[in-house]
CSV table of C-alpha atoms and ligand atoms in Angstrom, one decimal:
chain,number,residue,atom,x,y,z
Y,1,MET,CA,4.2,-15.0,18.0
Y,2,ASP,CA,1.8,-13.5,20.5
Y,3,LYS,CA,4.3,-10.8,21.2
Y,4,VAL,CA,4.5,-9.9,17.5
Y,5,VAL,CA,0.7,-9.8,17.2
Y,6,SER,CA,0.4,-7.6,20.2
Y,7,LEU,CA,3.1,-5.2,19.0
Y,8,CYS,CA,1.4,-5.0,15.6
Y,9,LYS,CA,-1.8,-3.9,17.2
Y,10,ARG,CA,-0.2,-1.6,19.9
Y,11,ARG,CA,1.9,0.3,17.4
Y,12,GLY,CA,-0.4,0.3,14.4
Y,13,PHE,CA,1.0,-2.2,12.0
Y,14,VAL,CA,-2.0,-4.5,11.7
Y,15,PHE,CA,-5.6,-4.2,12.9
Y,16,GLN,CA,-8.4,-6.7,12.7
Y,17,SER,CA,-10.8,-5.8,9.8
Y,18,SER,CA,-14.1,-4.1,10.8
Y,19,GLU,CA,-13.0,-4.3,14.4
Y,20,ILE,CA,-15.7,-2.0,15.7
Y,21,TYR,CA,-18.2,-4.6,14.4
Y,22,GLY,CA,-16.5,-7.5,16.1
Y,23,GLY,CA,-14.1,-8.2,13.2
Y,24,LEU,CA,-14.2,-10.4,10.2
Y,25,ALA,CA,-12.4,-13.7,10.7
Y,26,SER,CA,-8.9,-13.9,9.2
Y,27,ILE,CA,-9.2,-10.6,7.4
Y,28,TRP,CA,-6.8,-7.8,8.4
Y,29,ASP,CA,-6.2,-4.1,7.8
Y,30,TYR,CA,-2.8,-2.4,7.8
Y,31,GLY,CA,-2.3,0.7,9.9
Y,32,PRO,CA,0.1,3.6,9.3
Y,33,LEU,CA,3.2,1.6,10.1
Y,34,GLY,CA,1.9,-1.6,8.5
Y,35,ILE,CA,1.2,0.1,5.1
Y,36,ALA,CA,4.6,1.8,5.2
Y,37,LEU,CA,6.3,-1.5,5.8
Y,38,LYS,CA,4.2,-3.3,3.2
Y,39,ASN,CA,4.8,-0.7,0.5
Y,40,ASN,CA,8.5,-0.7,1.3
Y,41,ILE,CA,8.7,-4.5,0.9
Y,42,ALA,CA,6.7,-4.3,-2.3
Y,43,ASN,CA,9.0,-1.6,-3.7
Y,44,TYR,CA,12.1,-3.6,-2.6
Y,45,TRP,CA,10.8,-6.6,-4.5
Y,46,TRP,CA,9.8,-4.5,-7.5
Y,47,ARG,CA,13.2,-2.9,-7.7
Y,48,GLU,CA,15.0,-6.2,-7.2
Y,49,MET,CA,13.0,-7.8,-10.0
Y,50,THR,CA,12.5,-5.0,-12.6
Y,51,GLN,CA,15.1,-2.3,-12.0
Y,52,LEU,CA,18.0,-4.8,-11.3
Y,53,HIS,CA,17.1,-7.0,-14.3
Y,54,ASP,CA,17.0,-5.4,-17.7
Y,55,ASN,CA,15.0,-8.4,-19.1
Y,56,ILE,CA,12.0,-8.1,-16.7
Y,57,VAL,CA,9.1,-5.8,-17.2
Y,58,GLY,CA,6.0,-5.1,-15.2
Y,59,VAL,CA,2.2,-5.3,-15.7
Y,60,ASP,CA,-0.8,-4.6,-13.5
Y,61,ALA,CA,-3.7,-6.7,-14.6
Y,62,ALA,CA,-7.3,-6.3,-13.2
Y,63,ILE,CA,-8.5,-8.6,-10.4
Y,64,LEU,CA,-11.6,-9.6,-12.4
Y,65,MET,CA,-10.9,-11.5,-15.5
Y,66,HIS,CA,-12.8,-13.3,-18.2
Y,67,PRO,CA,-14.3,-16.5,-16.6
Y,68,GLN,CA,-12.8,-18.6,-19.3
Y,69,VAL,CA,-9.4,-17.8,-17.9
Y,70,TRP,CA,-10.1,-19.9,-14.9
Y,71,LYS,CA,-11.3,-22.8,-17.0
Y,72,ALA,CA,-8.1,-22.7,-19.0
Y,73,SER,CA,-5.9,-22.4,-15.9
Y,74,GLY,CA,-7.6,-25.5,-14.4
Y,75,HIS,CA,-8.9,-23.5,-11.3
Y,76,VAL,CA,-12.6,-24.2,-12.0
Y,77,ASP,CA,-12.0,-28.0,-12.0
Y,78,GLY,CA,-8.9,-28.4,-10.0
Y,79,PHE,CA,-8.6,-25.6,-7.4
Y,80,VAL,CA,-10.4,-27.7,-4.8
Y,81,ASP,CA,-9.7,-29.1,-1.4
Y,82,PRO,CA,-11.5,-32.3,-0.2
Y,83,LEU,CA,-13.3,-31.4,3.0
Y,84,VAL,CA,-14.5,-33.6,5.9
Y,85,ASP,CA,-17.2,-32.5,8.3
Y,86,CYS,CA,-17.9,-33.8,11.8
Y,87,LYS,CA,-21.6,-34.6,12.0
Y,88,GLN,CA,-21.5,-34.2,15.8
Y,89,CYS,CA,-19.6,-30.9,16.4
Y,90,LYS,CA,-19.9,-29.5,12.9
Y,91,ALA,CA,-16.1,-28.9,12.8
Y,92,ARG,CA,-14.7,-28.9,9.2
Y,93,PHE,CA,-11.3,-30.2,8.3
Y,94,LYS,CA,-9.1,-30.6,5.1
Y,95,ALA,CA,-8.9,-34.3,4.4
Y,96,GLN,CA,-5.2,-33.7,3.7
Y,97,ASP,CA,-4.7,-32.2,7.2
Y,98,LEU,CA,-6.5,-35.1,8.9
Y,99,ILE,CA,-4.2,-37.6,7.2
Y,100,LYS,CA,-1.1,-35.6,8.1
Y,101,GLN,CA,-2.3,-35.3,11.8
Y,102,TRP,CA,-3.0,-39.0,12.0
Y,103,ARG,CA,0.2,-40.0,10.3
Y,104,ALA,CA,2.1,-37.9,12.8
Y,105,LYS,CA,0.3,-39.6,15.7
Y,106,LYS,CA,0.7,-43.0,14.0
Y,107,LYS,CA,-3.1,-43.5,14.2
Y,108,LEU,CA,-3.4,-44.7,10.7
Y,109,ALA,CA,-5.0,-47.9,11.9
Y,110,ALA,CA,-8.0,-45.8,12.7
Y,111,ILE,CA,-8.6,-45.2,9.0
Y,112,SER,CA,-10.1,-48.0,7.1
Y,113,ASP,CA,-11.0,-48.6,3.5
Y,114,GLY,CA,-9.3,-47.1,0.5
Y,115,GLU,CA,-5.7,-46.4,0.0
Y,116,ILE,CA,-4.0,-43.8,2.2
Y,117,PRO,CA,-2.6,-41.1,-0.1
Y,118,ASP,CA,0.5,-39.0,0.7
Y,119,GLY,CA,-1.6,-35.9,1.1
Y,120,GLY,CA,-0.1,-34.0,-1.8
Y,121,GLU,CA,-1.9,-31.6,-4.2
Y,122,GLY,CA,-1.8,-34.3,-7.0
Y,123,ASP,CA,-3.7,-36.7,-4.8
Y,124,ILE,CA,-7.2,-35.3,-4.9
Y,125,GLU,CA,-8.8,-38.3,-6.6
Y,126,GLN,CA,-7.2,-40.6,-4.0
Y,127,LEU,CA,-8.2,-38.3,-1.1
Y,128,MET,CA,-11.8,-38.4,-2.3
Y,129,LYS,CA,-11.8,-42.2,-1.8
Y,130,VAL,CA,-10.7,-42.2,1.8
Y,131,ARG,CA,-13.3,-43.3,4.4
Y,132,TRP,CA,-12.8,-43.3,8.1
Y,133,PRO,CA,-15.8,-44.8,9.9
Y,134,GLU,CA,-13.8,-45.6,13.0
Y,135,ALA,CA,-11.8,-42.5,13.3
Y,136,ALA,CA,-12.2,-39.9,16.1
Y,137,CYS,CA,-12.9,-36.3,15.3
Y,138,PRO,CA,-9.8,-34.2,16.3
Y,139,SER,CA,-12.2,-31.5,17.6
Y,140,CYS,CA,-14.9,-33.3,19.8
Y,141,GLY,CA,-13.3,-36.7,20.0
Y,142,THR,CA,-16.4,-38.7,19.1
Y,143,THR,CA,-15.9,-41.6,16.7
Y,144,GLY,CA,-17.9,-42.5,13.6
Y,145,ASN,CA,-19.1,-39.0,12.8
Y,146,LEU,CA,-16.7,-37.9,10.1
Y,147,THR,CA,-18.3,-37.6,6.6
Y,148,ALA,CA,-16.7,-38.8,3.4
Y,149,PRO,CA,-14.6,-36.0,1.8
Y,150,ARG,CA,-16.5,-33.5,-0.4
Y,151,GLN,CA,-14.9,-31.2,-2.9
Y,152,PHE,CA,-14.8,-27.5,-2.1
Y,153,ASN,CA,-13.7,-24.9,-4.7
Y,154,LEU,CA,-11.4,-22.2,-3.2
Y,155,MET,CA,-12.3,-19.5,-5.6
Y,156,LEU,CA,-14.5,-16.6,-4.5
Y,157,LYS,CA,-17.3,-15.9,-6.8
Y,158,THR,CA,-19.2,-12.7,-7.6
Y,159,PHE,CA,-21.5,-11.3,-10.3
Y,160,LEU,CA,-20.9,-8.6,-12.9
Y,161,GLY,CA,-23.9,-6.5,-13.8
Y,162,PRO,CA,-27.3,-6.1,-12.2
Y,163,VAL,CA,-28.5,-9.7,-12.5
Y,164,GLU,CA,-27.2,-12.4,-10.3
Y,165,GLU,CA,-27.4,-15.2,-12.9
Y,166,SER,CA,-24.9,-17.9,-13.9
Y,167,ALA,CA,-24.0,-16.0,-17.1
Y,168,ALA,CA,-22.7,-13.1,-15.0
Y,169,VAL,CA,-20.5,-15.1,-12.6
Y,170,VAL,CA,-16.9,-13.9,-12.3
Y,171,TYR,CA,-14.2,-14.9,-9.9
Y,172,LEU,CA,-11.9,-12.8,-7.7
Y,173,ARG,CA,-8.6,-14.0,-9.0
Y,174,PRO,CA,-7.0,-16.7,-6.8
Y,175,GLU,CA,-3.5,-15.9,-8.1
Y,176,THR,CA,-2.0,-13.0,-10.1
Y,177,ALA,CA,-0.1,-15.3,-12.5
Y,178,GLN,CA,-3.0,-15.6,-15.0
Y,179,GLY,CA,-3.1,-11.8,-15.5
Y,180,ILE,CA,0.5,-12.1,-16.8
Y,181,TYR,CA,-0.2,-15.1,-19.1
Y,182,VAL,CA,-3.1,-13.4,-20.8
Y,183,ASN,CA,-1.0,-10.3,-21.4
Y,184,TYR,CA,2.0,-12.2,-22.6
Y,185,GLN,CA,1.4,-11.5,-26.3
Y,186,ASN,CA,0.7,-7.8,-25.6
Y,187,VAL,CA,4.0,-7.5,-23.8
Y,188,VAL,CA,5.9,-9.3,-26.6
Y,189,ASN,CA,4.3,-7.0,-29.2
Y,190,THR,CA,4.9,-3.8,-27.4
Y,191,ALA,CA,7.9,-4.0,-25.0
Y,192,ARG,CA,10.6,-5.3,-27.5
Y,193,VAL,CA,11.5,-8.2,-25.2
Y,194,LYS,CA,13.3,-11.3,-26.4
Y,195,LEU,CA,13.5,-14.7,-24.7
Y,196,PRO,CA,14.5,-15.2,-22.0
Y,197,PHE,CA,12.5,-12.4,-20.3
Y,198,GLY,CA,10.2,-12.0,-17.4
Y,199,ILE,CA,6.9,-10.2,-16.5
Y,200,ALA,CA,6.5,-9.1,-12.9
Y,201,GLN,CA,3.3,-8.2,-11.1
Y,202,ILE,CA,2.2,-7.3,-7.5
Y,203,GLY,CA,-1.5,-7.5,-6.7
Y,204,LYS,CA,-4.3,-8.9,-4.6
Y,205,ALA,CA,-5.4,-12.5,-4.7
Y,206,PHE,CA,-8.4,-14.1,-3.0
Y,207,ARG,CA,-8.9,-17.7,-1.8
Y,208,ASN,CA,-11.7,-19.0,0.3
Y,209,GLU,CA,-9.2,-20.8,2.5
Y,210,ILE,CA,-10.8,-23.4,4.8
Y,211,THR,CA,-8.2,-23.2,7.5
Y,212,PRO,CA,-6.9,-19.6,7.5
Y,213,GLY,CA,-5.0,-18.4,10.5
Y,214,ASN,CA,-1.7,-17.8,12.2
Y,215,PHE,CA,-2.4,-14.1,12.0
Y,216,ILE,CA,-1.6,-12.7,8.5
Y,217,PHE,CA,0.1,-16.0,7.4
Y,218,ARG,CA,-2.9,-17.5,5.7
Y,219,THR,CA,-5.8,-15.2,4.9
Y,220,ARG,CA,-8.6,-15.1,2.4
Y,221,GLU,CA,-7.5,-11.8,0.9
Y,222,PHE,CA,-3.8,-11.3,0.4
Y,223,GLU,CA,-1.2,-10.0,-2.0
Y,224,GLN,CA,1.2,-11.8,-4.2
Y,225,MET,CA,4.5,-10.7,-5.8
Y,226,GLU,CA,4.9,-12.9,-8.9
Y,227,MET,CA,7.3,-13.0,-11.7
Y,228,GLN,CA,6.8,-15.3,-14.7
Y,229,PHE,CA,10.0,-15.9,-16.7
Y,230,PHE,CA,9.6,-17.1,-20.3
Y,231,VAL,CA,12.4,-19.3,-21.6
Y,232,PRO,CA,13.2,-21.7,-24.4
Y,233,PRO,CA,12.0,-25.2,-23.3
Y,234,ALA,CA,15.5,-26.6,-23.3
Y,235,ASP,CA,16.7,-24.0,-20.8
Y,236,ALA,CA,13.9,-24.4,-18.3
Y,237,THR,CA,15.8,-26.6,-15.8
Y,238,GLU,CA,18.8,-24.3,-15.8
Y,239,TRP,CA,16.6,-21.2,-15.2
Y,240,LEU,CA,14.8,-23.0,-12.4
Y,241,VAL,CA,18.0,-23.5,-10.5
Y,242,LYS,CA,19.1,-19.9,-11.2
Y,243,TRP,CA,15.9,-18.5,-9.9
Y,244,CYS,CA,16.0,-20.6,-6.8
Y,245,ASP,CA,19.4,-19.3,-6.1
Y,246,LYS,CA,18.5,-15.7,-6.8
Y,247,ARG,CA,15.4,-15.8,-4.7
Y,248,PHE,CA,17.1,-17.5,-1.8
Y,249,LYS,CA,19.8,-14.7,-1.8
Y,250,TYR,CA,17.0,-12.1,-2.0
Y,251,TYR,CA,15.6,-13.1,1.4
Y,252,LYS,CA,19.1,-12.9,2.9
Y,253,LYS,CA,19.6,-9.4,1.5
Y,254,LEU,CA,16.2,-8.5,3.0
Y,255,GLY,CA,17.9,-9.3,6.3
Y,256,ILE,CA,16.2,-12.6,7.1
Y,257,ARG,CA,18.5,-14.9,9.2
Y,258,PRO,CA,19.9,-17.6,6.8
Y,259,ASP,CA,19.6,-20.4,9.4
Y,260,LYS,CA,15.8,-19.8,9.4
Y,261,LEU,CA,15.5,-20.3,5.6
Y,262,ARG,CA,15.6,-23.5,3.6
Y,263,LEU,CA,14.7,-24.8,0.2
Y,264,HIS,CA,12.3,-27.7,-0.1
Y,265,GLN,CA,11.9,-29.6,-3.4
Y,266,HIS,CA,8.4,-30.9,-4.0
Y,267,THR,CA,7.9,-34.6,-4.0
Y,268,PRO,CA,6.0,-36.0,-7.0
Y,269,GLN,CA,2.9,-36.1,-4.8
Y,270,GLU,CA,3.2,-32.5,-3.9
Y,271,LEU,CA,3.7,-31.2,-7.4
Y,272,ALA,CA,0.8,-29.1,-8.8
Y,273,HIS,CA,-0.9,-30.3,-12.0
Y,274,TYR,CA,0.9,-27.7,-14.1
Y,275,ALA,CA,4.5,-28.2,-12.7
Y,276,ALA,CA,7.3,-30.4,-13.9
Y,277,ASP,CA,9.5,-29.4,-10.9
Y,278,ALA,CA,9.1,-27.1,-8.0
Y,279,TYR,CA,10.8,-25.7,-4.9
Y,280,ASP,CA,9.5,-23.8,-1.9
Y,281,ILE,CA,11.6,-21.3,0.0
Y,282,GLU,CA,10.5,-22.0,3.6
Y,283,TYR,CA,11.0,-20.0,6.8
Y,284,GLU,CA,10.9,-21.5,10.3
Y,285,PHE,CA,8.0,-19.6,11.9
Y,286,PRO,CA,7.1,-20.2,15.6
Y,287,PHE,CA,4.5,-22.6,14.2
Y,288,GLY,CA,6.9,-24.6,12.1
Y,289,TRP,CA,8.6,-24.5,8.7
Y,290,GLN,CA,6.2,-23.0,6.2
Y,291,GLU,CA,6.3,-21.8,2.6
Y,292,LEU,CA,7.3,-18.3,1.9
Y,293,GLU,CA,7.6,-18.5,-1.8
Y,294,GLY,CA,7.0,-21.1,-4.5
Y,295,ILE,CA,9.4,-21.4,-7.5
Y,296,HIS,CA,7.9,-23.6,-10.3
Y,297,ASN,CA,8.8,-24.9,-13.7
Y,298,ARG,CA,5.3,-24.6,-15.2
Y,299,THR,CA,6.4,-25.9,-18.6
Y,300,ASP,CA,4.3,-24.7,-21.5
Y,301,PHE,CA,1.1,-25.7,-19.7
Y,302,ASP,CA,-0.3,-22.2,-19.3
Y,303,LEU,CA,0.4,-20.7,-22.7
Y,304,LYS,CA,-0.8,-23.9,-24.4
Y,305,ARG,CA,-4.0,-24.0,-22.4
Y,306,HIS,CA,-4.7,-20.3,-23.1
Y,307,THR,CA,-4.0,-21.0,-26.8
Y,308,GLU,CA,-6.5,-23.8,-26.7
Y,309,PHE,CA,-9.2,-21.9,-24.9
Y,310,SER,CA,-8.8,-18.5,-26.6
Y,311,GLY,CA,-8.0,-19.7,-30.1
Y,312,LYS,CA,-5.1,-17.2,-30.1
Y,313,ASP,CA,-1.6,-18.5,-31.1
Y,314,LEU,CA,0.7,-17.8,-28.1
Y,315,SER,CA,3.8,-19.3,-29.6
Y,316,TYR,CA,7.1,-17.4,-29.9
Y,317,MET,CA,9.2,-16.9,-33.0
Y,318,ASN,CA,13.0,-16.8,-32.6
Y,319,GLU,CA,13.9,-14.1,-35.1
Y,320,GLU,CA,17.4,-15.5,-35.7
Y,321,THR,CA,16.7,-19.2,-36.2
Y,322,LYS,CA,13.1,-18.7,-37.4
Y,323,GLU,CA,12.1,-21.4,-35.0
Y,324,ARG,CA,8.6,-21.2,-33.5
Y,325,PHE,CA,7.7,-22.8,-30.2
Y,326,VAL,CA,5.7,-22.3,-27.0
Y,327,PRO,CA,8.0,-20.9,-24.2
Y,328,TYR,CA,8.3,-22.7,-20.9
Y,329,ILE,CA,7.6,-20.6,-17.8
Y,330,ILE,CA,9.6,-20.4,-14.5
Y,331,GLU,CA,7.5,-18.8,-11.9
Y,332,THR,CA,8.6,-17.1,-8.7
Y,333,SER,CA,5.5,-16.6,-6.5
Y,334,SER,CA,5.9,-14.8,-3.2
Y,335,GLY,CA,3.4,-13.6,-0.7
Y,336,LEU,CA,3.7,-9.9,0.3
Y,337,ASN,CA,1.8,-10.3,3.6
Y,338,ARG,CA,3.7,-13.5,4.4
Y,339,THR,CA,7.0,-11.7,3.7
Y,340,LEU,CA,5.9,-8.9,6.0
Y,341,LEU,CA,5.1,-11.4,8.8
Y,342,THR,CA,8.5,-13.1,8.2
Y,343,CYS,CA,10.3,-9.7,8.6
Y,344,LEU,CA,8.4,-9.0,11.8
Y,345,VAL,CA,8.9,-12.5,13.3
Y,346,ASP,CA,12.6,-12.7,12.3
Y,347,GLY,CA,13.4,-9.2,13.4
Y,348,TYR,CA,11.7,-9.3,16.8
Y,349,TYR,CA,13.9,-9.5,19.9
Y,350,GLU,CA,14.0,-8.2,23.4
Y,351,ASP,CA,17.0,-7.1,25.5
Y,352,THR,CA,17.8,-4.9,28.4
Y,353,GLN,CA,19.6,-1.6,28.1
Y,354,ASP,CA,20.6,0.5,31.1
Y,355,GLY,CA,18.4,-1.7,33.3
Y,356,GLU,CA,15.3,-1.2,31.1
Y,357,ALA,CA,13.6,-3.8,28.9
Y,358,ARG,CA,13.9,-3.0,25.2
Y,359,THR,CA,11.9,-4.5,22.3
Y,360,VAL,CA,13.5,-4.3,19.0
Y,361,LEU,CA,12.5,-5.0,15.4
Y,362,ARG,CA,15.6,-5.6,13.4
Y,363,LEU,CA,14.2,-4.5,10.0
Y,364,ALA,CA,16.5,-3.9,7.1
Y,365,PRO,CA,16.8,-0.1,6.7
Y,366,GLU,CA,15.4,-0.3,3.1
Y,367,ILE,CA,12.1,-1.6,4.4
Y,368,ALA,CA,11.8,0.1,7.8
Y,369,PRO,CA,8.7,2.4,8.0
Y,370,PHE,CA,10.9,5.2,9.3
Y,371,LYS,CA,14.6,5.4,8.5
Y,372,ALA,CA,15.4,7.7,11.4
Y,373,GLY,CA,14.0,9.3,14.5
Y,374,VAL,CA,15.0,12.9,14.8
Y,375,PHE,CA,15.0,14.3,18.3
Y,376,SER,CA,15.9,17.6,19.9
Y,377,LEU,CA,17.5,17.2,23.3
Y,378,VAL,CA,15.2,19.9,24.7
Y,379,LYS,CA,12.4,21.8,23.0
Y,380,LYS,CA,13.7,25.2,23.7
Y,381,ASP,CA,16.8,27.3,22.8
Y,382,GLY,CA,16.2,26.8,19.1
Y,383,LEU,CA,17.0,23.0,19.2
Y,384,ALA,CA,13.5,21.9,18.1
Y,385,GLU,CA,13.8,24.2,15.1
Y,386,LEU,CA,17.2,22.8,14.2
Y,387,ALA,CA,15.8,19.2,14.4
Y,388,ASP,CA,12.8,20.2,12.2
Y,389,GLN,CA,15.1,21.6,9.6
Y,390,LEU,CA,17.3,18.5,9.6
Y,391,ALA,CA,14.2,16.3,9.4
Y,392,ASN,CA,13.0,18.2,6.3
Y,393,ASP,CA,16.4,17.6,4.6
Y,394,LEU,CA,16.3,13.9,5.5
Y,395,ARG,CA,12.7,13.5,4.3
Y,396,LYS,CA,13.9,13.9,0.7
Y,397,VAL,CA,15.8,10.6,1.2
Y,398,GLY,CA,13.4,8.6,3.4
Y,399,ALA,CA,10.6,8.9,5.9
Y,400,VAL,CA,11.6,10.2,9.4
Y,401,PHE,CA,9.8,10.7,12.6
Y,402,VAL,CA,10.3,13.8,14.7
Y,403,ASP,CA,9.9,13.8,18.4
Y,404,HIS,CA,10.7,16.7,20.7
Y,405,SER,CA,9.4,15.4,24.1
Y,406,GLY,CA,10.3,12.8,26.7
Y,407,SER,CA,13.6,11.3,27.8
Y,408,ILE,CA,16.0,10.6,24.9
Y,409,GLY,CA,16.3,7.0,26.1
Y,410,ARG,CA,12.5,6.5,25.9
Y,411,ARG,CA,12.4,8.1,22.5
Y,412,TYR,CA,15.1,5.8,21.2
Y,413,ARG,CA,13.2,2.8,22.6
Y,414,ARG,CA,10.0,3.8,20.9
Y,415,MET,CA,11.8,3.9,17.6
Y,416,ASP,CA,13.6,0.6,18.3
Y,417,GLU,CA,10.3,-1.1,18.8
Y,418,ILE,CA,9.1,-0.2,15.3
Y,419,GLY,CA,12.3,-1.0,13.6
Y,420,THR,CA,13.8,2.5,13.0
Y,421,PRO,CA,17.5,1.9,12.2
Y,422,TRP,CA,18.9,5.3,13.3
Y,423,GLY,CA,18.3,7.8,16.1
Y,424,ILE,CA,19.5,11.3,15.6
Y,425,THR,CA,19.8,13.8,18.4
Y,426,VAL,CA,20.2,17.6,18.1
Y,427,ASP,CA,21.8,19.0,21.2
Y,428,TYR,CA,23.7,22.2,22.4
Y,429,GLN,CA,26.9,21.1,20.7
Y,430,THR,CA,25.0,21.1,17.4
Y,431,LYS,CA,24.6,24.9,17.7
Y,432,GLU,CA,28.4,25.2,18.0
Y,433,ASP,CA,29.7,22.8,15.4
Y,434,GLN,CA,26.6,21.6,13.4
Y,435,THR,CA,27.2,18.0,14.4
Y,436,VAL,CA,24.5,15.6,15.8
Y,437,THR,CA,24.6,12.3,17.6
Y,438,LEU,CA,23.8,9.3,15.3
Y,439,ARG,CA,22.8,6.2,17.2
Y,440,ASP,CA,22.5,2.7,15.6
Y,441,ARG,CA,19.5,0.6,16.7
Y,442,ASP,CA,21.4,-2.8,16.5
Y,443,THR,CA,25.0,-2.0,17.7
Y,444,LEU,CA,23.9,0.9,19.9
Y,445,GLU,CA,27.1,2.7,18.8
Y,446,GLN,CA,26.9,6.5,18.8
Y,447,LEU,CA,29.0,8.9,16.7
Y,448,ARG,CA,29.0,12.6,15.9
Y,449,ILE,CA,28.3,13.5,12.3
Y,450,LYS,CA,27.9,16.8,10.5
Y,451,MET,CA,24.2,17.7,9.9
Y,452,ASN,CA,24.7,18.5,6.3
Y,453,GLU,CA,26.4,15.2,5.6
Y,454,LEU,CA,23.5,13.1,7.0
Y,455,PRO,CA,21.2,13.1,4.0
Y,456,GLY,CA,24.1,11.8,1.8
Y,457,TRP,CA,25.1,9.3,4.4
Y,458,MET,CA,21.6,8.0,4.7
Y,459,ALA,CA,21.1,7.8,0.9
Y,460,ALA,CA,24.2,5.7,0.6
Y,461,LYS,CA,23.0,3.3,3.2
Y,462,LEU,CA,19.7,2.9,1.4
Y,463,VAL,CA,21.1,2.0,-2.0
Y,464,VAL,CA,19.8,-1.4,-3.1
Y,465,GLY,CA,21.9,-3.8,-5.2
H,501,ATP,P1,0.2,-22.8,0.8
H,501,ATP,O1,0.8,-24.2,0.6
H,501,ATP,O2,0.8,-22.1,2.0
H,501,ATP,O3,-1.3,-22.8,0.8
H,501,ATP,P2,0.3,-22.4,-1.9
H,501,ATP,O4,1.3,-23.5,-2.3
H,501,ATP,O5,-1.1,-22.6,-2.2
H,501,ATP,O6,0.6,-22.0,-0.4
H,501,ATP,P3,1.0,-20.6,-4.0
H,501,ATP,O7,-0.3,-20.9,-4.8
H,501,ATP,O8,2.3,-21.2,-4.6
H,501,ATP,O9,0.8,-21.0,-2.5
H,501,ATP,O10,1.1,-19.1,-3.8
H,501,ATP,C1,2.4,-18.4,-3.8
H,501,ATP,C2,2.6,-17.6,-2.5
H,501,ATP,O11,1.5,-16.8,-2.2
H,501,ATP,C3,2.8,-18.5,-1.3
H,501,ATP,O12,4.1,-18.9,-1.2
H,501,ATP,C4,2.4,-17.5,-0.2
H,501,ATP,O13,3.5,-16.7,0.2
H,501,ATP,C5,1.3,-16.7,-0.8
H,501,ATP,N1,0.0,-17.2,-0.4
H,501,ATP,C6,-0.7,-18.2,-0.9
H,501,ATP,N2,-1.9,-18.4,-0.2
H,501,ATP,C7,-1.9,-17.4,0.7
H,501,ATP,C8,-2.8,-17.1,1.7
H,501,ATP,N3,-4.0,-17.7,1.8
H,501,ATP,N4,-2.5,-16.1,2.5
H,501,ATP,C9,-1.4,-15.4,2.4
H,501,ATP,N5,-0.5,-15.7,1.5
H,501,ATP,C10,-0.7,-16.7,0.6
């Protein structure tokens, strides 16, 4: 993990936010390569969900929404984490995490009074009852200093307008999903969609996470790629299974190693208040198995709540049967930054080539920041001009990086380290037969190919499906 973090900084994928001022904890900026990779992943997801599905359309809702949205969604009352403070060292912990830690160490005897909940999202009431007068603080080790749990809302607040008063409070959205639900009727009325259909959205979300960390894995500002699929209630279970399958295959297509992926079904304790059934797609990070994407059967909870709070009828009429009902929703909710971290961690490896250490990012060509490095063997004798000309042709297909100086081996290695799948070298033979050397990052195979065939060859490699 440390190596990935250092590569990100060294090559300009990710920088700490406001670094010249000492940084802002757990907030990150994306550099030239990072934004290219992030945009490519977002585009890959967008194409997968909308272009390859004729029954999924997109929206882009605003980050700020009517405050009632968050009452209807349950976030004002329910989006809370019970927190415990140590009076001695002032460290702050999620009650859930303390229980998990103590369970793992079998130190449950240290916790007295109250029942010991399983630590799931549905257990907030139980968590609030837990007391631990004899327990030791995991940070400073003193006993008897942990407070009773207190509720802490994870939504970030701000004010609209010039006056900072309670009537002007708005929230930075903690998830993108609600922007889809409140536009559901607009989409039905304008996009000629019929059930089952989906609405996709990519956008920022904000959560005042208590324990952010692991680089860009958990941050307070992040991006989600969400798709809400509206189905007749009787078909919800079938669609949940279908979407789990499709989404699992998607990560494999993205090049993630299958043995590092698994599907985890939520236990009743883990289920969120709105879900009837849910699965997480998990990836084995260096810090353990963690959620990459949540796939939930949200039932008719959201549309019913918005009907109740807005007074607008959000039911659906089946034109053929004239039956009216509130659709169920299957949600696929994936983190863009977390997917990016997964691609970096999964693709990172080191080997030795010709006696020299090599760092490689095995990124799928579709998402790699540069598709090819284009090099001239030497800068003179017209080779640099030929390489520039080829690069201009290739740019119409995908981003390329041109480099005319240094040893070819070093130029290849610089490209390997940032995940560029192909290296192309223009040499003296190019002047005679218009062929170039094409070198593959992963197999290291080299072949000669006609310059004018390269754009077509590369375009064919980058087709998604
Ligand atoms: P976690 O259990 O990791 O907190 P969650 O169950 O709260 O996640 P969801 O609300 O289901 O997550 O959000 C869907 C996806 O959004 C997650 O699978 C993850 O990829 C991403 N995500 C959620 N919270 C964060 C965060 N703080 N930082 C980065 N990505 C996040």
